[in-house]
Short mmCIF file of C-alpha atoms in Angstrom, two decimals:
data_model
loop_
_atom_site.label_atom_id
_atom_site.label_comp_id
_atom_site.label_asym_id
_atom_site.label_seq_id
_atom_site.Cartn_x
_atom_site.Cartn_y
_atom_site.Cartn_z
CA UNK A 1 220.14 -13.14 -76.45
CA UNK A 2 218.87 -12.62 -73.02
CA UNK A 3 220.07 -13.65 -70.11
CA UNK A 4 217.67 -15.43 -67.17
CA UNK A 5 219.06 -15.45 -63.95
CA UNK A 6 217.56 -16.59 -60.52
CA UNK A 7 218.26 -16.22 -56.59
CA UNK A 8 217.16 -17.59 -53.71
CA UNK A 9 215.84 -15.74 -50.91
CA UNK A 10 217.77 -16.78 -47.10
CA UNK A 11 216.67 -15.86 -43.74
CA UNK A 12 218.34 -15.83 -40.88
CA UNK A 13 216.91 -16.85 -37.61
CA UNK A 14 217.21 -13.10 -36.72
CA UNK A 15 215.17 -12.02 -39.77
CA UNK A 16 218.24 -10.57 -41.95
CA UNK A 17 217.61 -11.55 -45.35
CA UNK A 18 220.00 -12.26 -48.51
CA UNK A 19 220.38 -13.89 -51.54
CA UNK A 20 222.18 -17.12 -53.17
CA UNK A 21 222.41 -17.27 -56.78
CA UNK A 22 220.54 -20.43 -58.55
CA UNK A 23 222.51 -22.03 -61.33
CA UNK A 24 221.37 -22.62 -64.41
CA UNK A 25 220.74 -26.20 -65.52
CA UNK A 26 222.72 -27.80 -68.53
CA UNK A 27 221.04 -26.71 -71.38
CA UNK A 28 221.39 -30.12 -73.25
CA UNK A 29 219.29 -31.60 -70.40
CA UNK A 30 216.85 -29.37 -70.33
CA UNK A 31 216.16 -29.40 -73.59
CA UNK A 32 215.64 -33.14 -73.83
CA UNK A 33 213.25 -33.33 -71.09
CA UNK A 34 211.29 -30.11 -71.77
CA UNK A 35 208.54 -31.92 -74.73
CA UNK A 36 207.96 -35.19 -71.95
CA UNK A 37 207.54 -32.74 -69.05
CA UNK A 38 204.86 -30.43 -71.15
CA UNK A 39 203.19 -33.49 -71.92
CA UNK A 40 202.84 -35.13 -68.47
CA UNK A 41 201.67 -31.58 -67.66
CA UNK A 42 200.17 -29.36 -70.20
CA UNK A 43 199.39 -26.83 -67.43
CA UNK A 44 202.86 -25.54 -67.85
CA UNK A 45 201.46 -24.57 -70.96
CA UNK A 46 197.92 -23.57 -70.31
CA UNK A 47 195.32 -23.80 -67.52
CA UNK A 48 192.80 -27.01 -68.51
CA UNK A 49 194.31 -27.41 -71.30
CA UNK A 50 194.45 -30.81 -73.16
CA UNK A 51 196.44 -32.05 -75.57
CA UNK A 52 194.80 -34.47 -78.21
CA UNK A 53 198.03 -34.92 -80.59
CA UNK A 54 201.61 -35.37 -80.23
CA UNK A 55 203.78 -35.13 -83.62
CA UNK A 56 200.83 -35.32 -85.99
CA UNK A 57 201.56 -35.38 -89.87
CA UNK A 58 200.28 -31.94 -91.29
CA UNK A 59 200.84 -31.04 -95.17
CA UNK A 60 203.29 -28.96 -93.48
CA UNK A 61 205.64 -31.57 -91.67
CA UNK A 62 204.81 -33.03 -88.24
CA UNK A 63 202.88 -30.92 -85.65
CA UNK A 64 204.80 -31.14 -82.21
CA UNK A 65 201.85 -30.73 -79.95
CA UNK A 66 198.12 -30.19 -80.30
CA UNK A 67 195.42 -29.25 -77.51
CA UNK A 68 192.62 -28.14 -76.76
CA UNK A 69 192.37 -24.87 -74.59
CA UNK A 70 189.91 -23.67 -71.86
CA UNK A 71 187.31 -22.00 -73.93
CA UNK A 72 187.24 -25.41 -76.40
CA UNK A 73 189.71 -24.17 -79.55
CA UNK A 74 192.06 -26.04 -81.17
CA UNK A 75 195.75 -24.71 -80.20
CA UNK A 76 198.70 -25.55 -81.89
CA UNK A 77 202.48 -25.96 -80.42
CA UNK A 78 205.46 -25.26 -82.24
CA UNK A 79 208.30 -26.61 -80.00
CA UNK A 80 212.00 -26.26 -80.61
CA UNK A 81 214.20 -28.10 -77.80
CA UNK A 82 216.68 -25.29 -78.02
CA UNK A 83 216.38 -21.72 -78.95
CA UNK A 84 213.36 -20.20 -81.12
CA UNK A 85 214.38 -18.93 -84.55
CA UNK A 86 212.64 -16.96 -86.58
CA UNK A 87 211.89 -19.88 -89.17
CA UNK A 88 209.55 -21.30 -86.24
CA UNK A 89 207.06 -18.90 -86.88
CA UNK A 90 206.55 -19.46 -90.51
CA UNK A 91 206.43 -23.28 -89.42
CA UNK A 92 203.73 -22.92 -86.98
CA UNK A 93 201.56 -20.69 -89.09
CA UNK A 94 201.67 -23.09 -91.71
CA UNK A 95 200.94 -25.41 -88.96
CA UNK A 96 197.96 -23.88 -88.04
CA UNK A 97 196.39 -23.01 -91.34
CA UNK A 98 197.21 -26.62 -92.40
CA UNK A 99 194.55 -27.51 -90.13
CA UNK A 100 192.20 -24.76 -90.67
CA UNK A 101 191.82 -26.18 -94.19
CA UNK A 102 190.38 -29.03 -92.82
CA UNK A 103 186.13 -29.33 -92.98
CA UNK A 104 185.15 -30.56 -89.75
CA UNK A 105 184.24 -34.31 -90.10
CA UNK A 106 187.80 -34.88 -91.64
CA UNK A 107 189.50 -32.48 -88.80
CA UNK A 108 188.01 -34.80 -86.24
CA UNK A 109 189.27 -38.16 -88.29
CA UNK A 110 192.58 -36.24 -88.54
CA UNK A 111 192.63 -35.94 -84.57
CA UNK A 112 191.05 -39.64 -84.10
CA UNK A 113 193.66 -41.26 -85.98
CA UNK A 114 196.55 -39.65 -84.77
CA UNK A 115 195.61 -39.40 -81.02
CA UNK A 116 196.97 -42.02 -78.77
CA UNK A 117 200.64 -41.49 -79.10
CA UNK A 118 203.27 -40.40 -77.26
CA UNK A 119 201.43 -40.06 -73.84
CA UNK A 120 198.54 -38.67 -75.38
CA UNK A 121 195.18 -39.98 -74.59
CA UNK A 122 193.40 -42.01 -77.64
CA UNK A 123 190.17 -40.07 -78.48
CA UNK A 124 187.82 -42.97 -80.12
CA UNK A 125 185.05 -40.21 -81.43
CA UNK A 126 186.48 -36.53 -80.73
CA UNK A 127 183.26 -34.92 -81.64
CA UNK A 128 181.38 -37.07 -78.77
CA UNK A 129 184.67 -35.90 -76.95
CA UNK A 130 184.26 -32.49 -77.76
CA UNK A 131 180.49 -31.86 -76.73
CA UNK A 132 180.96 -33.26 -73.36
CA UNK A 133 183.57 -31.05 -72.59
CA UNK A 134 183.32 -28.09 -74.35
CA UNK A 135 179.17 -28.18 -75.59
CA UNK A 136 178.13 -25.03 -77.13
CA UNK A 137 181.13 -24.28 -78.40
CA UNK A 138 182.89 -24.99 -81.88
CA UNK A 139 186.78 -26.07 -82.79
CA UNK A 140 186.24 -25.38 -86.33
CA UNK A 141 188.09 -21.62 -87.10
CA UNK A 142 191.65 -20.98 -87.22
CA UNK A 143 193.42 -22.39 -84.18
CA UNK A 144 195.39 -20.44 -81.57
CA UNK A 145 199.31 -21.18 -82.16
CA UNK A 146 201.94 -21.12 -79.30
CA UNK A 147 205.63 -21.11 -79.98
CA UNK A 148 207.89 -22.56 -77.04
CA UNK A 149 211.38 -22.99 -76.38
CA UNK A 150 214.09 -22.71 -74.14
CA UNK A 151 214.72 -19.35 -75.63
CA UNK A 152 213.78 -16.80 -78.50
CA UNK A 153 215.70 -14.37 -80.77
CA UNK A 154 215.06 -10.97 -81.04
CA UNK A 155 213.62 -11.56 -84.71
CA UNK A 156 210.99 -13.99 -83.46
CA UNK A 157 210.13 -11.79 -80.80
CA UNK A 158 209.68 -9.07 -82.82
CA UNK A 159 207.82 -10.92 -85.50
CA UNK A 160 205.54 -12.53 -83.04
CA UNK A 161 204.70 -9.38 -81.39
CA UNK A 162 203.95 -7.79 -84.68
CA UNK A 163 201.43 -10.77 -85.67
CA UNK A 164 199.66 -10.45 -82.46
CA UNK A 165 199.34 -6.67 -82.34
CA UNK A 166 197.63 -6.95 -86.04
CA UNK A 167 194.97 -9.56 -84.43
CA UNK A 168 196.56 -12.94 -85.21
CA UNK A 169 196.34 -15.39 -82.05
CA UNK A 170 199.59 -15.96 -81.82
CA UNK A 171 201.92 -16.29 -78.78
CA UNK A 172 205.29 -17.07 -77.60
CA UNK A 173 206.61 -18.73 -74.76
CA UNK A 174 210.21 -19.70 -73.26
CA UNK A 175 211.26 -22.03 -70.31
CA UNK A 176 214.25 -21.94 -68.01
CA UNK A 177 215.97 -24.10 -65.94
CA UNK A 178 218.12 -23.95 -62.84
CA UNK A 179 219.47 -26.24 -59.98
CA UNK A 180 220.26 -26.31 -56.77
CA UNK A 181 220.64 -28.70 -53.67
CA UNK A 182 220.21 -31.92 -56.59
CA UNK A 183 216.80 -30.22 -57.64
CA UNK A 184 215.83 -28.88 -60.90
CA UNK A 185 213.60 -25.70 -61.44
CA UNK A 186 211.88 -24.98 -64.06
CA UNK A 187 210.99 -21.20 -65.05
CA UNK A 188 208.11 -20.35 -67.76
CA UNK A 189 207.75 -16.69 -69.63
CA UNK A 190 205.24 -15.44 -72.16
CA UNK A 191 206.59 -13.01 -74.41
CA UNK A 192 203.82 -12.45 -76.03
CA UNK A 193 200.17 -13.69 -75.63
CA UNK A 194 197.88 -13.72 -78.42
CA UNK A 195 194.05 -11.96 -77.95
CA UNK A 196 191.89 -14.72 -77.64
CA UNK A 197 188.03 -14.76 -77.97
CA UNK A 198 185.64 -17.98 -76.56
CA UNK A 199 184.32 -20.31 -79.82
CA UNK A 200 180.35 -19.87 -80.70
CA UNK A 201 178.66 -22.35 -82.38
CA UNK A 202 178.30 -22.32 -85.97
CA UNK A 203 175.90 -22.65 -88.61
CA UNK A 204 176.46 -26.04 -89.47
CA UNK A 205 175.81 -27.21 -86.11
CA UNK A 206 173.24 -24.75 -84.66
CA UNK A 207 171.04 -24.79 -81.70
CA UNK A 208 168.07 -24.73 -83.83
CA UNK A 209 169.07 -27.49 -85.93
CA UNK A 210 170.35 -29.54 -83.26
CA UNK A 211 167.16 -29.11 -81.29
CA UNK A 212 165.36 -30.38 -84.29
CA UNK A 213 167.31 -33.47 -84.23
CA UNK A 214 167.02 -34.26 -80.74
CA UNK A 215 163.16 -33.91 -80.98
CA UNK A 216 162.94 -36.23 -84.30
CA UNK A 217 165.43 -38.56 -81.80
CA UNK A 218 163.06 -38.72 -78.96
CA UNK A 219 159.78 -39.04 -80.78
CA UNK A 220 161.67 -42.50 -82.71
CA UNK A 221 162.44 -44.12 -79.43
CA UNK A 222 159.61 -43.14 -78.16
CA UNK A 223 161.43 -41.00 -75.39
CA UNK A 224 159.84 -37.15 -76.40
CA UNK A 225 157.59 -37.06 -73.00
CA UNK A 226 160.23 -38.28 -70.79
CA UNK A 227 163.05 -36.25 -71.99
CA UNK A 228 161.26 -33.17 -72.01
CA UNK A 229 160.06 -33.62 -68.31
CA UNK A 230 164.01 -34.49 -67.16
CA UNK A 231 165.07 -31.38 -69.28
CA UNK A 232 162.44 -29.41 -67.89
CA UNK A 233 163.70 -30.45 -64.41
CA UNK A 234 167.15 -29.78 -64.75
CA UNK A 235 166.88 -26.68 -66.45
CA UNK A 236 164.95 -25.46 -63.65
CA UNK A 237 166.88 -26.73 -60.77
CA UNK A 238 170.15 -25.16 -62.25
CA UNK A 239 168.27 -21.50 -62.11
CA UNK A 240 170.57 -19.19 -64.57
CA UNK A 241 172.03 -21.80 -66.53
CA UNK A 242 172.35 -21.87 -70.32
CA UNK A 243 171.18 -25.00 -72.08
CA UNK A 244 172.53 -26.07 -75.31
CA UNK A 245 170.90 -29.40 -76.92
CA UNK A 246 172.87 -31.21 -78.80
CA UNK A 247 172.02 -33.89 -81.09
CA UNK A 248 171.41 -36.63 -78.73
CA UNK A 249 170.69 -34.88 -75.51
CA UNK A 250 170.94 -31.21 -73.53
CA UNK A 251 174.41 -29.93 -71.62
CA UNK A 252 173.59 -27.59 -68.59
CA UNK A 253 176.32 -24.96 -68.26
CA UNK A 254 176.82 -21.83 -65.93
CA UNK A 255 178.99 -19.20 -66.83
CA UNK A 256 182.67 -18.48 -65.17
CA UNK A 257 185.37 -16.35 -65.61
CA UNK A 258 188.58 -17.14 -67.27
CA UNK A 259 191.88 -16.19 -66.79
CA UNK A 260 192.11 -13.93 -69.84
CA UNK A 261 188.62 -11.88 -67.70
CA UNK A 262 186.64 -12.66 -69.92
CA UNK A 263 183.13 -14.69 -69.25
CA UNK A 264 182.57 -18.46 -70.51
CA UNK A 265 180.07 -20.77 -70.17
CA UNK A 266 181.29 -24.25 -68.23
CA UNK A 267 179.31 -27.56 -68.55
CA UNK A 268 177.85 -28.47 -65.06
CA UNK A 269 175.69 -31.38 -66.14
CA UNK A 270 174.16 -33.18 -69.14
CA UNK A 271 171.91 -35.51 -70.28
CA UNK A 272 172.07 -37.65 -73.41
CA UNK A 273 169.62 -40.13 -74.95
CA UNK A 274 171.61 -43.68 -75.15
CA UNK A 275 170.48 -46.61 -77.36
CA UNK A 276 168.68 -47.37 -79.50
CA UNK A 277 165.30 -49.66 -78.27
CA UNK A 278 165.32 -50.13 -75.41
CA UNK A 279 166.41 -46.63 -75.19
CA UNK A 280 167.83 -45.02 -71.38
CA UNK A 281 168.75 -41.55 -70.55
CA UNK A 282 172.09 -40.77 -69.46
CA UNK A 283 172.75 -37.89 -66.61
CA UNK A 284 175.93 -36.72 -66.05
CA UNK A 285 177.45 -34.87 -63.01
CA UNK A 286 180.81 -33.09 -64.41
CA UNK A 287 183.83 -32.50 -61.61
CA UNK A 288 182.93 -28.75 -61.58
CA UNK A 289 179.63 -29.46 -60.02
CA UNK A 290 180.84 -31.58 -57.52
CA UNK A 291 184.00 -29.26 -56.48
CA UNK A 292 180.70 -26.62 -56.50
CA UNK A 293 178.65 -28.29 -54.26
CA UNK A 294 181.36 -29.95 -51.93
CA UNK A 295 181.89 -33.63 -51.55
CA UNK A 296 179.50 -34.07 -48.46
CA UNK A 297 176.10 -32.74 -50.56
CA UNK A 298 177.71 -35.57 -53.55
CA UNK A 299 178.24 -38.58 -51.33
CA UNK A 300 174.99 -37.60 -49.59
CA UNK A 301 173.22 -37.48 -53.16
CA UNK A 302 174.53 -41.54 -53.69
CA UNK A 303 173.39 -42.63 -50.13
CA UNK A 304 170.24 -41.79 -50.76
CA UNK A 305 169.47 -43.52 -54.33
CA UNK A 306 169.30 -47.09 -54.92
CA UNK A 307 172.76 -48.96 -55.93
CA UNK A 308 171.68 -49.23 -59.42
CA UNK A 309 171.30 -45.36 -59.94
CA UNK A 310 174.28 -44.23 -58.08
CA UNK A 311 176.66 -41.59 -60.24
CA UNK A 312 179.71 -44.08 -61.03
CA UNK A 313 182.90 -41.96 -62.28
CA UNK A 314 183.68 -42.18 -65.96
CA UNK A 315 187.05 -44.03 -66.56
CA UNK A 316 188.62 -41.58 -68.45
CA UNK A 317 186.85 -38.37 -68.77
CA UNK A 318 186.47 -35.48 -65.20
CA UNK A 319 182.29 -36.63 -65.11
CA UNK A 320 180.38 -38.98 -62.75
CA UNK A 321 177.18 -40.95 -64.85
CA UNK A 322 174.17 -42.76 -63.88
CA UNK A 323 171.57 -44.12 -66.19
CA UNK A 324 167.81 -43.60 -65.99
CA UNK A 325 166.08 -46.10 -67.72
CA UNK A 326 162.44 -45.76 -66.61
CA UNK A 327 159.99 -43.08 -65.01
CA UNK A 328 160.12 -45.44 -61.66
CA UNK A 329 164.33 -44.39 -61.49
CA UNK A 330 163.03 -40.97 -62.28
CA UNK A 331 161.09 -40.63 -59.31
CA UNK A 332 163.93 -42.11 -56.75
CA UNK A 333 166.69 -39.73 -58.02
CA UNK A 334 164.47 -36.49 -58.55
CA UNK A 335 164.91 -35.06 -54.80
CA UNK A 336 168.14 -36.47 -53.89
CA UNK A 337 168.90 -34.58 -57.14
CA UNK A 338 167.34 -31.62 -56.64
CA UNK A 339 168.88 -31.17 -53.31
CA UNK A 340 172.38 -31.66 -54.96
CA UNK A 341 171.78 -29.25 -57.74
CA UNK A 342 170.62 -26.46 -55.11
CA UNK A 343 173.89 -27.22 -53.09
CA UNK A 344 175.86 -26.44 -56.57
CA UNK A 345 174.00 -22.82 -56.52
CA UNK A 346 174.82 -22.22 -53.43
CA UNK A 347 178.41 -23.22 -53.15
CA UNK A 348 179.22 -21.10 -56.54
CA UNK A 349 177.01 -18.08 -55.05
CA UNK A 350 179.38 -18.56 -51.80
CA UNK A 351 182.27 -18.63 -54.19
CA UNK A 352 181.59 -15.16 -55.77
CA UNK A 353 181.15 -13.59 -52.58
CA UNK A 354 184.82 -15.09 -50.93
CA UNK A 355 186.42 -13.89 -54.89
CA UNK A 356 184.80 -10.57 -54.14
CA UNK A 357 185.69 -9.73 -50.56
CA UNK A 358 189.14 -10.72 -51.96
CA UNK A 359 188.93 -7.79 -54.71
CA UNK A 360 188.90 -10.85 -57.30
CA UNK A 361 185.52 -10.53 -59.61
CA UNK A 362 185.43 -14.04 -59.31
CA UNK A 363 182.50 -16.16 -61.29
CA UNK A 364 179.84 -14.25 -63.38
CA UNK A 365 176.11 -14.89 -62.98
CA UNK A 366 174.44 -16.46 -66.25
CA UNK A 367 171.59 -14.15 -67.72
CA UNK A 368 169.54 -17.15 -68.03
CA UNK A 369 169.23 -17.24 -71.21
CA UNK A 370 167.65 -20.29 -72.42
#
């Protein structure tokens, strides 16, 4: 088994450095707290990621930790609180295909059901949940799997390494602890890191169907004219976006890069039909296009609509909303809007030029494919 050791750096007021060892924490400690501190914060784990399921029943025994990743796919944990044995990977595979099985409307029941516990969020309708955050995308596939622990044999390591090498999306992770001075550290590793690609949608939920839908949706209510000149707006105002319609409305997304280097499309804004008769449009704003445009060009945006039609933040989810429930509201929020929108161009354009002075390739420009 390997040993993790870590030192602190000292400087002098001369400018002589050396080093003080860091002790490592009690293991029994550690290992209790490790599952409660990767749930308060699943970025230990993963960037954006969020978790959606905490100990869920699977034909294969409770799953420790489900999430959601970056690029929308479904990402099961397999966490031991001491070391990783080799009988950990067997478990999370059958974890993962467990879950694979599963068509889609009873995946999303599965996650429904079972979400809520343990410090995880409840998710009331995770497809709803789903195509806010992750629209144009699909979580139906075989999910990534993770193993983490505060330690792995060499078998697992070699049998993890082997999986991913052959194309499975498999990885492995460990955590450390130390302390010093009455603080605890806490050190992460990845082993190994499985090859991931973004999710595309699929047939059963294409953009031609979907489209379909939206347009039989519209022309019920009554709506087709209206939508179609809001869409036709936004589409245009976000130049180089990709639109994706869903079955009750469009998301507006512009594509970044990841981590990993590769490119994926992020949701910016979207707008959804809502009701039935009377029937409203709802726009939303997500956090991205705010951080884009900078908080002076948002608040500026509210102070110049009426109170009614000012972008209130959703309670639970990272997206401000406003509803537009007549051509009058329309015409008050169009140029406030439209200056917003422009200021969310420009800030990303500004971004990709700081990321490449840096020698970072920073955000990718959308071919505008529509």
């Amino acid at each position: 088994m390997e040993e993790i050791k870590l030192w602190a750096i000292r400087r002098d007021d001369s400018g002589q450095i050396d080093v003080e060892s860091v002790s490592t924490a009690p293991r029994d400690r550690a290992e209790t707290e490790l599952e409660e501190l990767l749930v308060k914060t699943p970025s230990l784990l993963m960037t954006n990621l969020r978790l959606v399921g905490r100990q869920t029943p699977t034909t294969g025994g409770p799953l420790d930790l489900l999430g959601v990743d970056n690029d929308g796919k479904l990402v099961v944990f397999e966490l031991k609180k001491g070391i990783l044995y080799r009988q950990a990977v067997t478990q999370v595979v059958d974890y993962a295909s467990s879950l694979a099985d599963l068509p889609r409307e009873k995946l999303a029941a599965h996650i429904e059901e079972r979400s809520g516990n343990g410090g995880v969020d409840k998710i009331e309708d995770f497809n709803a949940w789903y195509q806010q955050e992750h629209s144009g995308t699909d979580y139906v596939g075989r999910p990534r799997m993770v193993l983490v622990g505060m330690g792995a044999d060499e078998h697992t390591q070699r049998m993890t390494a082997f999986l991913a090498d052959g194309g499975l999306d498999i990885s492995l992770i460990t955590f450390y602890s130390f302390e010093k001075d009455g603080k605890q550290f806490l050190a992460r590793r990845i082993h190994v890191e499985g090859a991931t690609t973004p999710n595309s949608p699929t047939s059963s939920y294409n953009r031609a169907d979907n489209l379909r839908s939206l347009q039989d949706l519209a022309t019920r209510l009554g709506m087709s004219a209206f939508l179609e000149s809001v869409h036709t707006f936004l589409s245009t105002a976000l130049a180089g976006c990709y639109w994706y319609p869903g079955r009750t409305g469009y998301s507006y997304m512009l594509a970044e890069q990841t981590e990993a280097g590769t490119s994926s499309n992020r949701q910016f804004a979207s707008l959804y039909i809502q009701g039935s008769r009377p029937s409203w449009l709802q726009l939303s704003l997500h956090n991205r296009a705010i951080k884009a445009a900078g908080k002076d060009a948002f608040s500026a945006l509210n102070d110049s609509i009426p109170e009614q039609l000012r972008m209130r933040e959703h309670p639970k989810y990272s997206i401000w909303e406003t509803k537009v429930r007549t051509r009058q509201d329309w015409d008050q929020l169009r140029e406030p809007l439209a200056a917003f929108l422009c200021a969310v161009l420009e800030g990303r354009r500004q971004q990709v030029e700081d990321d490449a002075s840096d020698g970072d390739t920073g955000p990718l420009e959308n071919d505008g494919a529509t």
